[in-house]
Coordinates of C-alpha atoms and ligand atoms in Angstrom, one line a residue:
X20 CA -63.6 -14.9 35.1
X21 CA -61.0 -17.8 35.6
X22 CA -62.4 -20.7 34.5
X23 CA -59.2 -23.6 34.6
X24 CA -58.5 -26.0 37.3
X25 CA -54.9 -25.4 38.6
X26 CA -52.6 -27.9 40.5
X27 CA -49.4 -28.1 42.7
X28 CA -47.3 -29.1 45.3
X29 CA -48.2 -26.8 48.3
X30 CA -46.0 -28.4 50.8
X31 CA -41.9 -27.5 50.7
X32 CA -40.0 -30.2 47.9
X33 CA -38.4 -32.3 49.7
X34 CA -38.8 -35.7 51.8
X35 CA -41.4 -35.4 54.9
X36 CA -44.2 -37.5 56.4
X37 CA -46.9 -35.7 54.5
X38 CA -47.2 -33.7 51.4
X39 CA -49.9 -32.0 49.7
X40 CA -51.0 -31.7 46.7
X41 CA -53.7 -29.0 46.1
X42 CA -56.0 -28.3 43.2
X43 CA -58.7 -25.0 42.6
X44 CA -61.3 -24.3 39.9
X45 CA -64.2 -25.7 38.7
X46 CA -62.7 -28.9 37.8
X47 CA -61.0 -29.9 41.0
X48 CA -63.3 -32.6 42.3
X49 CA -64.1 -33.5 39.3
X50 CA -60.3 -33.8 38.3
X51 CA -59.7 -35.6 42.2
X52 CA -62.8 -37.7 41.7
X53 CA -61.6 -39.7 38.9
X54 CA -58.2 -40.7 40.4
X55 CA -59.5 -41.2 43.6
X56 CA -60.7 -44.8 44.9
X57 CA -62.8 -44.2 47.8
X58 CA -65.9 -42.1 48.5
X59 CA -67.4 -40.2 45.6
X60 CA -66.0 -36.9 45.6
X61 CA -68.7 -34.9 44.3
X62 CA -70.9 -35.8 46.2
X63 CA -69.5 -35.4 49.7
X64 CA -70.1 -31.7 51.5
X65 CA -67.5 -29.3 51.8
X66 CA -65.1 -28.8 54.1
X67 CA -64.8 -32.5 54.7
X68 CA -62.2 -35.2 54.8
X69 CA -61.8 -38.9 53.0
X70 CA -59.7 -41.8 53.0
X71 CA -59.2 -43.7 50.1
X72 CA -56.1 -43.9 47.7
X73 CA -55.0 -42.4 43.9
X74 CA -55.4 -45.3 42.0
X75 CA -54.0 -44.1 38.1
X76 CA -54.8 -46.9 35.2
X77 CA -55.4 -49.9 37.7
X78 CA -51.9 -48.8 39.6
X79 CA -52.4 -48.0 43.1
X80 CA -50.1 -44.6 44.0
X81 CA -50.4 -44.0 46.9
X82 CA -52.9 -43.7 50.3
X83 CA -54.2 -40.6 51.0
X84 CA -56.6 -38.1 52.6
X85 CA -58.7 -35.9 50.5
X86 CA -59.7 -32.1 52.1
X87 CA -62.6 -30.8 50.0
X88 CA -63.4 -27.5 49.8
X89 CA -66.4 -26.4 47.7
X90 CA -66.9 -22.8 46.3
X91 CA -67.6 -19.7 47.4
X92 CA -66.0 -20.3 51.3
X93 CA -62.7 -21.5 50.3
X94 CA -59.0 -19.5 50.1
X95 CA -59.8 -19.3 45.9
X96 CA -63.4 -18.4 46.1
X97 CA -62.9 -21.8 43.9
X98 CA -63.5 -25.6 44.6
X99 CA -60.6 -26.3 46.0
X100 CA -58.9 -30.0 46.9
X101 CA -56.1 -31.0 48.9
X102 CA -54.2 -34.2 48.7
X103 CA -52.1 -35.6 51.6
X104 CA -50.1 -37.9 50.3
X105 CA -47.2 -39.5 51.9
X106 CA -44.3 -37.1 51.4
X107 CA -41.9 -38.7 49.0
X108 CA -40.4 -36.2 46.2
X109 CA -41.3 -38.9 43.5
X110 CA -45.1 -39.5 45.3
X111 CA -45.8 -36.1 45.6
X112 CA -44.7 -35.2 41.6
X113 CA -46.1 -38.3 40.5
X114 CA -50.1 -37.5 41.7
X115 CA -49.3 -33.7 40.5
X116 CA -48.4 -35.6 37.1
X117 CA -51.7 -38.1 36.8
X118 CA -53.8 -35.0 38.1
X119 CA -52.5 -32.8 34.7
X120 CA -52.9 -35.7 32.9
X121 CA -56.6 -35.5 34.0
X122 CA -56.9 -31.8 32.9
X123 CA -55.9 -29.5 35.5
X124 CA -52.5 -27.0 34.7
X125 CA -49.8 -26.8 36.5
X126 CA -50.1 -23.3 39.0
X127 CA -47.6 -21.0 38.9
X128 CA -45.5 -19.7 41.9
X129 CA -47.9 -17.8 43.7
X130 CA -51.1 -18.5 41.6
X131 CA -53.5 -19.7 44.2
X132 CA -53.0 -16.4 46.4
X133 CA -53.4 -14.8 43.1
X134 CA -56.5 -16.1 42.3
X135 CA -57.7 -15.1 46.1
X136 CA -56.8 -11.9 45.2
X137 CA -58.7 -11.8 41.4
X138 CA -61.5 -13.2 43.1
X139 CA -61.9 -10.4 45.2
X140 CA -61.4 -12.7 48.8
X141 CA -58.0 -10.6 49.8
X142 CA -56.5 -7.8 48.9
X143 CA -53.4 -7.1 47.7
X144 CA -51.9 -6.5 51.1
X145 CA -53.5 -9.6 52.7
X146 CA -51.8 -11.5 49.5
X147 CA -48.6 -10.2 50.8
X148 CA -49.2 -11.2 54.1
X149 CA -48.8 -15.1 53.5
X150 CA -45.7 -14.1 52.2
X151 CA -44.8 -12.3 55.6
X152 CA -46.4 -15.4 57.9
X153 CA -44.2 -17.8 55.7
X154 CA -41.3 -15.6 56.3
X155 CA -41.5 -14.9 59.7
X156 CA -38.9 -15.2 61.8
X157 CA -40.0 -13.8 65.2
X158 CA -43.4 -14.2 67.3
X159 CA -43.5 -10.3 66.8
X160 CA -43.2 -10.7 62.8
X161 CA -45.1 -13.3 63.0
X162 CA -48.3 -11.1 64.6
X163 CA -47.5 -8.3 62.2
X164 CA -48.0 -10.9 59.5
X165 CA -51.2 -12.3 61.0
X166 CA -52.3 -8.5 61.2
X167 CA -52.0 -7.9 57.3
X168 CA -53.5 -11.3 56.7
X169 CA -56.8 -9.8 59.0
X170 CA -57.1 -7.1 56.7
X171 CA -55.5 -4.4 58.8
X172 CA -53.3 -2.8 56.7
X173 CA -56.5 -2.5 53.9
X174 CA -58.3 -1.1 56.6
X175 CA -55.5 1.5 57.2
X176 CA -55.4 2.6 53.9
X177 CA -59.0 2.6 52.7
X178 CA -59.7 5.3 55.5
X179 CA -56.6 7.4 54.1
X180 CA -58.1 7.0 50.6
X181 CA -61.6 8.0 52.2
X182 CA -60.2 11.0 53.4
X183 CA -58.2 11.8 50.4
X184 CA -61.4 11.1 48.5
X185 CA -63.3 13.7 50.4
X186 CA -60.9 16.2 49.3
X187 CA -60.9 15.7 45.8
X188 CA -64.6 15.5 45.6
X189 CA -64.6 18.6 47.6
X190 CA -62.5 19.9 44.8
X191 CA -64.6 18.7 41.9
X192 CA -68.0 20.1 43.5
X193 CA -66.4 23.4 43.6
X194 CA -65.5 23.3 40.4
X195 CA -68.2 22.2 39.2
X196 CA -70.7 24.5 41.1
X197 CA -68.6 26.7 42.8
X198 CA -69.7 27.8 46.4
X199 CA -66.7 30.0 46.6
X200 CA -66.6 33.1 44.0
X201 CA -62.7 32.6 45.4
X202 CA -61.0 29.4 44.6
X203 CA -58.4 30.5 46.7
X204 CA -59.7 31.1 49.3
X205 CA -61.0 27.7 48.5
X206 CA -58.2 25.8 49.0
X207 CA -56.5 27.8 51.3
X208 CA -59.7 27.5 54.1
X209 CA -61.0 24.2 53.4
X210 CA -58.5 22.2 51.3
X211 CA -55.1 22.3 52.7
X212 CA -55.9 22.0 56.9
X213 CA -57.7 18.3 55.6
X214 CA -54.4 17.8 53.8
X215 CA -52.0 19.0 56.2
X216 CA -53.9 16.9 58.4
X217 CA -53.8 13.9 56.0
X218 CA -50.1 14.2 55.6
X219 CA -49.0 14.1 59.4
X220 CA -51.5 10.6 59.4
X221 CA -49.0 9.0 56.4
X222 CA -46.0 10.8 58.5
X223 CA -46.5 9.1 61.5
X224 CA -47.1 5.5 60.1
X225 CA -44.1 5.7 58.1
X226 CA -42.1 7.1 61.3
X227 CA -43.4 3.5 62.8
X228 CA -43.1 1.6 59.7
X229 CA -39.1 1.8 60.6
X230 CA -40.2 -0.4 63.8
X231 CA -42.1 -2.2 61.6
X232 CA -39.2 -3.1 58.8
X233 CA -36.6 -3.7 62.2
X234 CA -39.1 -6.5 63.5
X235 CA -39.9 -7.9 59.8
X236 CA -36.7 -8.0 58.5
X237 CA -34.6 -7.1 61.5
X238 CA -31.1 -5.5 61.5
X239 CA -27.6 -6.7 59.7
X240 CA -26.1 -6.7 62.2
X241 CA -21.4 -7.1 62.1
X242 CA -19.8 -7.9 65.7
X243 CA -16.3 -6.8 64.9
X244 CA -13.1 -6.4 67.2
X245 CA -9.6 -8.0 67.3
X246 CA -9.0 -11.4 67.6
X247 CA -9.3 -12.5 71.2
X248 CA -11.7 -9.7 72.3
X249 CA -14.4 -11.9 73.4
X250 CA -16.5 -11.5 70.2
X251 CA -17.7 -15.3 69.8
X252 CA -18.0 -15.2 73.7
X253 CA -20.2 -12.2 72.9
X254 CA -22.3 -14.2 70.1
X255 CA -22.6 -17.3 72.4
X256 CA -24.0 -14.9 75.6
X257 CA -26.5 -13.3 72.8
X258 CA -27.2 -17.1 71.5
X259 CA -27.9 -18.2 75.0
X260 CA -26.3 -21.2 73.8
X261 CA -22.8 -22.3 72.8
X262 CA -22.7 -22.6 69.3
X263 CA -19.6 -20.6 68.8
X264 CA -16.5 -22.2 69.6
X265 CA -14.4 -20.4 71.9
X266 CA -10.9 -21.8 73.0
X267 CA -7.9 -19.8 75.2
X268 CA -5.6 -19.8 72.4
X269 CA -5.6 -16.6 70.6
X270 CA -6.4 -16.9 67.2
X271 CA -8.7 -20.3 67.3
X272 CA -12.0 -19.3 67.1
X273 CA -13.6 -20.6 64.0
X274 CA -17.0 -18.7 63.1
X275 CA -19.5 -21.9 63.1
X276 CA -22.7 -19.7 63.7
X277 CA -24.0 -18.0 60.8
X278 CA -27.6 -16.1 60.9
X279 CA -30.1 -14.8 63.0
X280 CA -30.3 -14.3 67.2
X281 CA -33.2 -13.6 68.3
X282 CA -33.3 -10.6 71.1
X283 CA -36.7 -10.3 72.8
X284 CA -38.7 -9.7 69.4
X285 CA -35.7 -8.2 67.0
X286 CA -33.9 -10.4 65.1
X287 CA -29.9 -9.2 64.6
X288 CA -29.1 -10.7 60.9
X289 CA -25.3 -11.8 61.3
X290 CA -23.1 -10.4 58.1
X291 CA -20.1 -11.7 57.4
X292 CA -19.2 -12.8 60.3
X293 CA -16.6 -15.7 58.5
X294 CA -14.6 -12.9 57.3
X295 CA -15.4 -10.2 60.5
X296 CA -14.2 -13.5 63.0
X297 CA -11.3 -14.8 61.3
X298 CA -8.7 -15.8 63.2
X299 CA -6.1 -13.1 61.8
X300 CA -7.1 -9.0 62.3
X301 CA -9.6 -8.1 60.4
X302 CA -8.3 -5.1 58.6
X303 CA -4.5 -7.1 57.8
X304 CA -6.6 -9.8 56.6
X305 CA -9.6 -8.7 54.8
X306 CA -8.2 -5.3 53.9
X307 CA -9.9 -2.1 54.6
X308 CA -11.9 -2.5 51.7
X309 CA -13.5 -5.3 52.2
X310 CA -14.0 -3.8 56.0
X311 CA -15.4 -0.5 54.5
X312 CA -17.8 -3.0 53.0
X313 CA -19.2 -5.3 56.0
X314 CA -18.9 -1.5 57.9
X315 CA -21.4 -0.2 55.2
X316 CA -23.6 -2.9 54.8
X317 CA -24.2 -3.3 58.7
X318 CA -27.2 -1.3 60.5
X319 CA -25.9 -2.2 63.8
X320 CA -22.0 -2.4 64.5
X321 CA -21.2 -4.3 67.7
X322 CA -17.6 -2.8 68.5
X323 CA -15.9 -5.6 71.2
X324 CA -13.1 -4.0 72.9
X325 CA -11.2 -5.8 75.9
X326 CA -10.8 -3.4 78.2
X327 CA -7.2 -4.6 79.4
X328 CA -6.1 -3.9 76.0
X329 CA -5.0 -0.8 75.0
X330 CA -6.3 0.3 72.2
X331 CA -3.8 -0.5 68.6
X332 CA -3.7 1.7 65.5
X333 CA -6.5 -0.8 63.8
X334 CA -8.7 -0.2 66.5
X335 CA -8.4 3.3 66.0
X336 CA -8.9 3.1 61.9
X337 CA -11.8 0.5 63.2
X338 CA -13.2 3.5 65.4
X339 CA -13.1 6.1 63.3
X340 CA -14.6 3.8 60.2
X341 CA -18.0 3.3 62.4
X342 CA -18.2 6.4 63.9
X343 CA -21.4 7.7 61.8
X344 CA -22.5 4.0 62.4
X345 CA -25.2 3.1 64.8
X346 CA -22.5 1.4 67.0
X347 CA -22.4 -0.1 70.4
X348 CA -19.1 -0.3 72.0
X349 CA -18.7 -3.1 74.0
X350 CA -15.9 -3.4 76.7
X351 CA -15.4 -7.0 77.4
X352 CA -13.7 -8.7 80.3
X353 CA -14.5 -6.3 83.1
X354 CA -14.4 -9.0 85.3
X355 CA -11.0 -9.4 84.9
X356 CA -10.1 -5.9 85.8
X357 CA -12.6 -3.6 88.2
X358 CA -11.3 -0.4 86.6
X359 CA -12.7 0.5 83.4
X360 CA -9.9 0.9 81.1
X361 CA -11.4 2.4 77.9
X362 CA -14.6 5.2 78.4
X363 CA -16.5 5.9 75.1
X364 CA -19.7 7.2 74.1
X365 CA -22.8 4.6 73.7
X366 CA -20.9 2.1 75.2
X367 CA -21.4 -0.9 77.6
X368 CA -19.3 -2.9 80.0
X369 CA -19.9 -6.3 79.9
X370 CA -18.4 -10.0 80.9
X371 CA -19.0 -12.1 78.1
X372 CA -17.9 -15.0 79.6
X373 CA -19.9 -14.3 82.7
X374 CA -22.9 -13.1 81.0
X375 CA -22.7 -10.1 82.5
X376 CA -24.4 -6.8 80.8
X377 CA -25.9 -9.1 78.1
X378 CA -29.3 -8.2 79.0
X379 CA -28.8 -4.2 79.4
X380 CA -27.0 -4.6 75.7
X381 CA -30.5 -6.2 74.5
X382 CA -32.1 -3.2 76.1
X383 CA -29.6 -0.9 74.9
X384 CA -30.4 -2.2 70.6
X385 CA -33.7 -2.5 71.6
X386 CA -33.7 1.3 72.4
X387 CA -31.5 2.1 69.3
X388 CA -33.8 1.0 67.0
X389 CA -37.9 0.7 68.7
X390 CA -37.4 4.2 70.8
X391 CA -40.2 3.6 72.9
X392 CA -42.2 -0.1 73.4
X393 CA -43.4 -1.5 70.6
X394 CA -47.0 -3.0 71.1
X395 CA -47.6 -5.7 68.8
X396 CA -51.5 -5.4 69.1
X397 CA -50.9 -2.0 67.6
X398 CA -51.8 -2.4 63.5
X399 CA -50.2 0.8 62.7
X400 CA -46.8 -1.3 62.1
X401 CA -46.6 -1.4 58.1
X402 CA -43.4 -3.3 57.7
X403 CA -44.2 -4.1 53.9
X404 CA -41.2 -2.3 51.6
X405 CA -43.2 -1.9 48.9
X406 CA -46.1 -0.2 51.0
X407 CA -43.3 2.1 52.4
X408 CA -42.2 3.2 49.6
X409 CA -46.0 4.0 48.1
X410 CA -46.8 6.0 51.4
X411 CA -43.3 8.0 50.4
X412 CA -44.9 8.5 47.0
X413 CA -48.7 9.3 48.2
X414 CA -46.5 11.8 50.6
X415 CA -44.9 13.2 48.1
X416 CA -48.0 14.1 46.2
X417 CA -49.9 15.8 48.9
X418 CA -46.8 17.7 49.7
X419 CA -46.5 19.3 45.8
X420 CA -50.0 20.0 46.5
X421 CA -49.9 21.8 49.3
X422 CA -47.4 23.6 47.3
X423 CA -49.3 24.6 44.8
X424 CA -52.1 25.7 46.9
X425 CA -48.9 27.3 48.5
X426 CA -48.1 29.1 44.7
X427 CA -52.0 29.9 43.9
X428 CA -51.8 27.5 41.0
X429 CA -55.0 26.9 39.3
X430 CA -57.0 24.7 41.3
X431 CA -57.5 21.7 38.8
X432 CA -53.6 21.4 39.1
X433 CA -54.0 20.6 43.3
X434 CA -56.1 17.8 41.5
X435 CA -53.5 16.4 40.0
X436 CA -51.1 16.3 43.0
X437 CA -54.1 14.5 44.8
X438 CA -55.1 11.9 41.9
X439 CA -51.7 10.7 42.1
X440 CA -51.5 10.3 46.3
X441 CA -54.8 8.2 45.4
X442 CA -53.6 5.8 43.1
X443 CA -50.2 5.8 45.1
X444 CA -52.2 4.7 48.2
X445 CA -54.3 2.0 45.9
X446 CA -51.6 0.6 44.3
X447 CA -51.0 -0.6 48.0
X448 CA -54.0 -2.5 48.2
X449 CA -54.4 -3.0 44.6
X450 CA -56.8 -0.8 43.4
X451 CA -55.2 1.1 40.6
X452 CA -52.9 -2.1 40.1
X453 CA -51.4 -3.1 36.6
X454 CA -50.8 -6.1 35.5
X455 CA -47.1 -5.7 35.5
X456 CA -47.0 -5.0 39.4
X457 CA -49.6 -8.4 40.0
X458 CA -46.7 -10.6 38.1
X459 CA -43.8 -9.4 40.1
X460 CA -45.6 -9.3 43.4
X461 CA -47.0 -12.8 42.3
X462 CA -43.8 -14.3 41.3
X463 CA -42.0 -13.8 44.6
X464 CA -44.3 -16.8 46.0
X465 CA -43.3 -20.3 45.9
X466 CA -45.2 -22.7 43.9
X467 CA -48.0 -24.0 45.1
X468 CA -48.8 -20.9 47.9
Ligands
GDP527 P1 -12.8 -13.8 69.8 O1 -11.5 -14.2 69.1 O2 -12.9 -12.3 69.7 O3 -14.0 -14.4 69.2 O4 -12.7 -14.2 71.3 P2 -13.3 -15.4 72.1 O5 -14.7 -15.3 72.3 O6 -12.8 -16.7 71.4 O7 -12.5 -15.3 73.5 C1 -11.1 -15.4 73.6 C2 -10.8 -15.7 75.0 O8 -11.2 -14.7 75.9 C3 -11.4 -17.0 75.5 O9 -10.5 -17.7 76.3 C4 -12.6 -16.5 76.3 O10 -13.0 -17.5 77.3 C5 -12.0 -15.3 76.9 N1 -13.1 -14.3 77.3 C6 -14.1 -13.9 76.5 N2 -14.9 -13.0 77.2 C7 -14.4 -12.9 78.4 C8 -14.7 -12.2 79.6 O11 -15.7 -11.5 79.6 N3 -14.0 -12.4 80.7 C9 -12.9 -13.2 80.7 N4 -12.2 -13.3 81.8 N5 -12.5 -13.9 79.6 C10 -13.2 -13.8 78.5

């Protein structure tokens, strides 16, 4: 049971209109209470708001609004209070100060979603999910995030435990009082179909969980191509916006856009593009290492070509660099000249200067990397890396088993296999957790979350 009272800044450091300053345990209103000149805290009811101002050894500090929250229906389970202050840096840190001084400790990064999750109010995966609303960079990450904060993830994988469950007490019953004189036969008629079965479920949500990953994190994305191609043109038609600079004199385009477009829901993560925009050729002036490097990194190459160019010895060496890449080949400047010059494979004629073919090039990375429309209602999206990479585990598991049902191996051995898909799939929602897993999923918070 935690009994302490913890404080911190919950708002982002830095000057804004309001900050605030939250508290949760058993002390908070106590703590607020003293510092607080205006109504009495304790005995207000929850869930209510009051004006008044910190007032610290006969120094007024500032005016402010007081949210209290009393136990169990708050995001702890805890009493919880919030402070809006005015949103100073020095305000802010200075009523965190007098409220330490009062007796509560200083929270660490992450600890108030940490204590939601101790006291039992999320799981492990809703806990993530602030992290994923806070991080969210599209309206379709953004309801993916909402999603695991509703508990649908934990939902997901409780009825894929359930089922697991059912199988391994299927197992112990028969060992125990076996029904079968064959445990063979056993496993082979009733075990593996429910695990086959189980398997293609934790197949086909990590076969979405790629969409998922794409609309979370979205795709590095490297728009490469000689100088003069059309490439910031390219960006700009993307951006909707100008925010490159694009000028008539070969060789002046200076990369001012750095980070994220937005394309209907996926969000292409710009890399490099300072050294893939430079003014000089790419490979003469960041070397073909360096270009092996931004070629390997990217998911998503955007090959400009203008198509009354022909193509130069770098543009082959470009070529055959990205050809195992997922690579769009875009012909540029088709306006300028009715017959298509170049003709390649997964590629797209476009005028980037007359924003022509821009929206068939959305369509065309859309289709690359969410085959098929992605329906954001749909929970199934699990987008979490982590998660991923425990479903690969819990897959993993059921597959040895069915191999060992496969080899006849002694029954109690299938067990195992299955024990350890269980705890793979509770680690997710932070059943089975150890303590070592809660402080580095904990620590990726900021303070005061
Ligand atoms: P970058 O060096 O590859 O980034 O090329 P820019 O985007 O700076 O474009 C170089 C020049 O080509 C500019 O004068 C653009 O206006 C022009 N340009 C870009 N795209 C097109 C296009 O689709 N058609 C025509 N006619 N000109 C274009």
């Amino acid at each position: 049971m935690i009994t302490d009272t913890i404080a911190q800044i919950s708002s982002a450091l830095g000057q804004g209109a309001i900050s605030i300053v939250r508290m949760s345990g058993e002390d908070s209103i106590k703590i607020a209470n003293k510092v607080f000149d205006g109504t009495n805290l304790e005995t207000v009811p929850s869930h209510t708001v009051h004006y008044g101002h910190i007032v610290y050894k006969d120094n007024n500090i500032d005016e402010v609004l007081i949210t209290v929250f009393k136990a169990p229906k708050t995001f702890t389970t805890e009493d919880i209070v919030e402070i809006n202050c005015h949103g100073g840096v020095f305000v802010a840190n200075k009523i965190l100060e007098i409220l330490l001084l009062e007796g509560a400790r200083s929270a660490n990064p992450g600890e108030f979603t940490e204590r939601a999750f101790l006291n039992g109010r999320i799981d492990l995966t809703q806990a993530e999910a602030v992290m994923d609303i806070i991080e969210a960079k599209s309206d379709l990450s953004l309801s993916l995030a909402n999603k695991g904060l509703d508990g649908e993830i934990y939902k997901l994988i409780v009825n894929l435990r359930t089922d697991l469950l059912n199988i391994i007490a299927h197992i112990e019953v028969n060992i125990d009082y076996p029904e079968y004189d064959d445990v063979v036969q056993l496993s082979n008629n009733v075990i593996k179909p429910k695990i086959v079965n189980l398997l293609s479920k934790i197949e086909n949500l990590l076969e979405k969980a790629s969409y998922g990953k794409v609309i979370k994190d979205g795709v590095k994305t490297a728009i490469i191509g000689k100088p003069n191609v059309g490439k910031s043109s390219l960006l700009n038609a993307l951006l909707r916006e100008d925010k490159a600079i694009v000028t008539e004199i070969q060789g002046t385009t200076r990369d001012i856009v750095e980070g994220n477009i937005n394309i209907g829901g996926i969000i292409l993560n710009l890399i490099d593009t300072a050294g893939i925009r430079e003014s000089e050729d790419l490979i003469e002036k960041i070397g073909i290492d360096k270009a092996k490097t931004i070629i390997n990194e990217a998911e998503l190459i955007l090959f400009v070509l203008d198509n009354n160019q022909i193509l130069t010895e770098d543009d082959e060496k470009l070529l055959e660099l990205t050809k195992y890449k997922k690579r769009i080949i875009i012909i540029n400047k088709t306006d300028l000249n009715k017959e298509l010059y170049h003709t390649f494979e997964n590629s797209i004629s476009v005028s980037a200067l007359h924003k022509t073919g821009i929206n068939e090039l959305e369509g065309m990375i859309k289709k690359m990397f969410l085959s098929g429309e992605v329906n954001p209602t749909d929970q199934t999206y699990i987008s979490n890396a982590r998660h991923i990479a425990k479903l690969n585990e819990a897959l993993k598991s059921l597959k040895d088993s069915v191999i060992a049902i496969k080899d006849a191996l002694p029954i109690d051995m299938v067990e195992i296999d299955l024990k350890a898909a269980w705890s793979a799939l509770g680690e997710i929602i932070g059943d089975t957790s150890t303590t070592n897993l809660l402080d580095e999923l904990f620590s990726k918070f900021c303070l005061g979350k």
